mmCIF file of C-alpha atoms in Angstrom:
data_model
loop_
_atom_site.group_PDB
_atom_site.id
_atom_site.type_symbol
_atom_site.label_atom_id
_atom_site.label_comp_id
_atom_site.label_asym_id
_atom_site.label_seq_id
_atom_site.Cartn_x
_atom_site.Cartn_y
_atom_site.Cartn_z
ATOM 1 C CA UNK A 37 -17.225 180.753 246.634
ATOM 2 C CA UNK A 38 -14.348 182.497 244.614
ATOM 3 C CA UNK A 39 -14.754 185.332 242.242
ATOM 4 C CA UNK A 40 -12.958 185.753 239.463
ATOM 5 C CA UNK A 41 -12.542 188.582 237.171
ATOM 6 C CA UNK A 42 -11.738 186.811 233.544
ATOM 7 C CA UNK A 43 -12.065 189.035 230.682
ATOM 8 C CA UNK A 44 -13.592 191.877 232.202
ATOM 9 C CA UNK A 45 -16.605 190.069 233.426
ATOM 10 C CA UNK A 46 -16.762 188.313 237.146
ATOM 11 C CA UNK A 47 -17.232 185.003 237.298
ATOM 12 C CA UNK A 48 -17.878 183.022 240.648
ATOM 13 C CA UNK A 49 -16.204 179.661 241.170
ATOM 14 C CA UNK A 50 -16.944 176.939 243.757
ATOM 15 C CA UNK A 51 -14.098 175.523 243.879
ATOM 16 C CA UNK A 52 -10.869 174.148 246.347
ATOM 17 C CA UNK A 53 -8.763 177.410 246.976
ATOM 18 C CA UNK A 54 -6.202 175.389 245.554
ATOM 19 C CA UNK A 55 -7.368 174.473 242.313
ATOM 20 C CA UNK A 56 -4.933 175.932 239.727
ATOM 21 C CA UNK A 57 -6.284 178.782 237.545
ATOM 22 C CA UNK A 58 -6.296 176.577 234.250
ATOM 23 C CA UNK A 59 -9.040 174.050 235.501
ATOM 24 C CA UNK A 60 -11.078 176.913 236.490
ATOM 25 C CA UNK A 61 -10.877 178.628 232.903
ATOM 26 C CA UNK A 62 -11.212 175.298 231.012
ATOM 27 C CA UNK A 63 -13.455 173.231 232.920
ATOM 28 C CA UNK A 64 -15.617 175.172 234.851
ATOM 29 C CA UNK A 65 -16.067 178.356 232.786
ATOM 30 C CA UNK A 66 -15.606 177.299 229.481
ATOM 31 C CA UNK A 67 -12.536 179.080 228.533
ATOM 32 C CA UNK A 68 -11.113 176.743 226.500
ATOM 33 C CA UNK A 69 -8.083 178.440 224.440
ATOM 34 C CA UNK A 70 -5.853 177.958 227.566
ATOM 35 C CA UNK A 71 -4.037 174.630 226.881
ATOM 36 C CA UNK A 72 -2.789 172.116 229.518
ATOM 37 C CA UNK A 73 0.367 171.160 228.380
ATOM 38 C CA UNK A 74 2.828 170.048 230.962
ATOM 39 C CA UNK A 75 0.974 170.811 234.264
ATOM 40 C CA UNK A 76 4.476 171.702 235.879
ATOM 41 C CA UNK A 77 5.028 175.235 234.466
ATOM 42 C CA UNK A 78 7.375 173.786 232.276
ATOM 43 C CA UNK A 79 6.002 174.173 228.972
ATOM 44 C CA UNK A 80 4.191 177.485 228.703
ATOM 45 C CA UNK A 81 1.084 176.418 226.915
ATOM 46 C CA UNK A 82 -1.353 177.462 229.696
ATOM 47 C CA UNK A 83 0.132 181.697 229.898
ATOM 48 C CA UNK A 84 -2.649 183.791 230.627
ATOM 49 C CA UNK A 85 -2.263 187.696 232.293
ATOM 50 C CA UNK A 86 -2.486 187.846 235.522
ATOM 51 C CA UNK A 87 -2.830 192.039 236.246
ATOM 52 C CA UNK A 88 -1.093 192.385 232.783
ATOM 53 C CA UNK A 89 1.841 189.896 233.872
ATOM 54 C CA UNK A 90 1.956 186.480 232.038
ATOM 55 C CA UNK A 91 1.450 183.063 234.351
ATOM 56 C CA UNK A 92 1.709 179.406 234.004
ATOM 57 C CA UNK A 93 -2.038 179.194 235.158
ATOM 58 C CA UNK A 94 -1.332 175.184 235.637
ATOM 59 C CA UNK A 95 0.696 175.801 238.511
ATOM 60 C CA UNK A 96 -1.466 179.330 240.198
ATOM 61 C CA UNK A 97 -4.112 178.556 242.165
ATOM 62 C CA UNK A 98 -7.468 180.710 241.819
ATOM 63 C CA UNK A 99 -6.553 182.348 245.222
ATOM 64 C CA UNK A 100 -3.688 184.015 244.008
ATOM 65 C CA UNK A 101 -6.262 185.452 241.329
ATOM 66 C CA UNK A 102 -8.750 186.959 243.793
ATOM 67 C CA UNK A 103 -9.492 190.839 243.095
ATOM 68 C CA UNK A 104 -6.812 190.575 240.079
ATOM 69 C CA UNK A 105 -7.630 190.688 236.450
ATOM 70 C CA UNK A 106 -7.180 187.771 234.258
ATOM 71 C CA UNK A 107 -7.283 188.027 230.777
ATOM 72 C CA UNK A 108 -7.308 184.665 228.375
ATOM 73 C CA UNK A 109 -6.479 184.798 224.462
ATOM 74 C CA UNK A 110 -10.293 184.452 224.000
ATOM 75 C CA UNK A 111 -9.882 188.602 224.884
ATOM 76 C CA UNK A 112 -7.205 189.225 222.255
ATOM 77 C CA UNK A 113 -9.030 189.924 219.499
ATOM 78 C CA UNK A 114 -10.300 193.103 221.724
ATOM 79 C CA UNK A 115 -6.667 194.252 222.893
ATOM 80 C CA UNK A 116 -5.113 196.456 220.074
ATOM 81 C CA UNK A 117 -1.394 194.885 220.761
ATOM 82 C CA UNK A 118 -3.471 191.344 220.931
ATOM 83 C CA UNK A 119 -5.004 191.800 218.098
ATOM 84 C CA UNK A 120 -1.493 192.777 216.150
ATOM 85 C CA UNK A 121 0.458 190.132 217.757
ATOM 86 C CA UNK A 122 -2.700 187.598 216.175
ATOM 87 C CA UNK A 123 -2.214 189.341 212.529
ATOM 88 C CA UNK A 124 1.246 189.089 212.614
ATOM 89 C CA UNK A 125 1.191 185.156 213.409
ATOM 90 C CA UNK A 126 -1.343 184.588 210.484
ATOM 91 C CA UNK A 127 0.581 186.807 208.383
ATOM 92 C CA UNK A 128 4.274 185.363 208.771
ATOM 93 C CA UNK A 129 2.817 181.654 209.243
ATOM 94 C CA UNK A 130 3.905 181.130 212.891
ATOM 95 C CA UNK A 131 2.060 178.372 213.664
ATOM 96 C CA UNK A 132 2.163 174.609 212.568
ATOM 97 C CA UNK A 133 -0.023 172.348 214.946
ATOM 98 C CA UNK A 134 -0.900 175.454 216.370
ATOM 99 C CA UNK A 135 -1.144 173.550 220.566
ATOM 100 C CA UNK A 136 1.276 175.839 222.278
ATOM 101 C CA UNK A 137 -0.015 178.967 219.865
ATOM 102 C CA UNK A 138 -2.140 180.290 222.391
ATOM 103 C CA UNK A 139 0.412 180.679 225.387
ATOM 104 C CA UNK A 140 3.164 181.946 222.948
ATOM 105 C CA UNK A 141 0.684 184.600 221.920
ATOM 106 C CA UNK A 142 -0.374 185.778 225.748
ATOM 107 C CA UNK A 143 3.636 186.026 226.241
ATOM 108 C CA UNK A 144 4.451 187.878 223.464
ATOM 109 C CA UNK A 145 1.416 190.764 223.906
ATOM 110 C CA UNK A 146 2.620 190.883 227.299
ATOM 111 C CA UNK A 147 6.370 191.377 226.348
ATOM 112 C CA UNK A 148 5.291 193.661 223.504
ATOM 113 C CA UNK A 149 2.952 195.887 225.749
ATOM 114 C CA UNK A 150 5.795 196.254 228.335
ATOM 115 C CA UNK A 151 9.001 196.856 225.825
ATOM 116 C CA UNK A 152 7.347 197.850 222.375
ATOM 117 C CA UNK A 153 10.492 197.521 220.650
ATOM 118 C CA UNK A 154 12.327 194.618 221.971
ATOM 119 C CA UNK A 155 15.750 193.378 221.427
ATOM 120 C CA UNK A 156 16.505 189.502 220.644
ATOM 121 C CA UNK A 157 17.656 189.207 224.376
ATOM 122 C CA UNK A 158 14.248 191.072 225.285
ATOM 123 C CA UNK A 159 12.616 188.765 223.071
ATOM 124 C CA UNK A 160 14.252 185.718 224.326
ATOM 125 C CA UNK A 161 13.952 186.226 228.023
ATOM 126 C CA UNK A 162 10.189 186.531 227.503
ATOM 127 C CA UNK A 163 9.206 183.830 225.459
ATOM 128 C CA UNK A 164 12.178 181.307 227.290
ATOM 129 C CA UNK A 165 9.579 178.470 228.606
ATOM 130 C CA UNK A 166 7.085 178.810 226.207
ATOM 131 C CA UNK A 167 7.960 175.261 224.066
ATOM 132 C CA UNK A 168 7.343 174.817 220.536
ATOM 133 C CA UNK A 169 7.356 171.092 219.141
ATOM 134 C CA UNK A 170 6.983 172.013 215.964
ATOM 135 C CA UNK A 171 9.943 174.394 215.824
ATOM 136 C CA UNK A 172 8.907 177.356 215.093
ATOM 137 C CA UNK A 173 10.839 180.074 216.884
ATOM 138 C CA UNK A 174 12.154 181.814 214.122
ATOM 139 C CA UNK A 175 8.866 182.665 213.105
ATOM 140 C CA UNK A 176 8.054 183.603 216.587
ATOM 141 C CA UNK A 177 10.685 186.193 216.647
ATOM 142 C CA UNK A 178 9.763 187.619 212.795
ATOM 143 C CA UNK A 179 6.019 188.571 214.413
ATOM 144 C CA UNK A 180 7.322 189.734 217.575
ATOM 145 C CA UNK A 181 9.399 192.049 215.315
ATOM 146 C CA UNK A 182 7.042 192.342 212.873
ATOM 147 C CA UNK A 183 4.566 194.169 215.760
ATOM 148 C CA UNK A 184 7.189 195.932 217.036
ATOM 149 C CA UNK A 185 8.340 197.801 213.832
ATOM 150 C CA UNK A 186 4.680 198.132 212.095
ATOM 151 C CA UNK A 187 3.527 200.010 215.280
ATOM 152 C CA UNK A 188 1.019 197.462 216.765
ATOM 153 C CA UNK A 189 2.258 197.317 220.040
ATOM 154 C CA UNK A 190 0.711 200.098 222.109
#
């Protein structure tokens, strides 16, 4: 038996020490706003936190989780920068389909909560990997900036 800490609240899994983080949140917990996407890190749809650092959770098995804190876009709406970065994607239209939405939010909160005001090559170092199909990175980079100069990021 594995405990995980997801949200604030521990959760105990039963699970191979191996299995990767994502099919813990999604299929055994119920945490279904992670996205599987690529299942090679590739793609970025499945960021979560990981003690405040985004992770491909496809690719990190639950061990490496163990007495950490992971944190899932279902606790966004509770994090003050979260909650901006989620405003600011509504407000300048970011997404389209909306399938990688989740994972581009978790990495820019984290980049936000690290560098509050970023630069474009801040920016684009910490949202490189995260894939859009729909195209919609200059959006992307409007919220990001959006946060950053409206004072949400704390």
């Amino acid at each position: 038996m594995i405990t995980l800490e997801i949200n604030g609240s521990k959760h105990d899994v039963d699970l191979p020490q191996d299995t990767p983080i994502l099919w813990a949140l999604r299929d055994h917990l119920g945490f279904t706003g992670t996205k599987f996407g690529c299942g090679m890190s590739l793609c970025g749809a499945c960021t979560v936190h990981l003690d405040g650092e985004p992770i491909r959770s496809c690719v990190t098995p639950i061990t490496a989780a163990v007495g950490k804190k992971i944190v899932t876009i279902e606790a966004m709406e509770n994090d003050a920068t979260g909650k901006a970065v989620q405003q600011a994607w509504v407000e300048m239209g970011v997404p389209q389909c909306g399938f990688c939405q989740t994972g581009q939010i978790m990495s820019a909160t984290a980049l936000l909560k690290k560098t509050p005001a970023p630069t474009d090559a801040d920016i684009d170092a910490a949202m490189s990997g995260n894939l859009c199909r729909c195209g919609t990175y200059t959006r992307i980079r409007s919220a990001i900036k959006n946060v950053a100069q409206t004072g949400g990021a704390k």
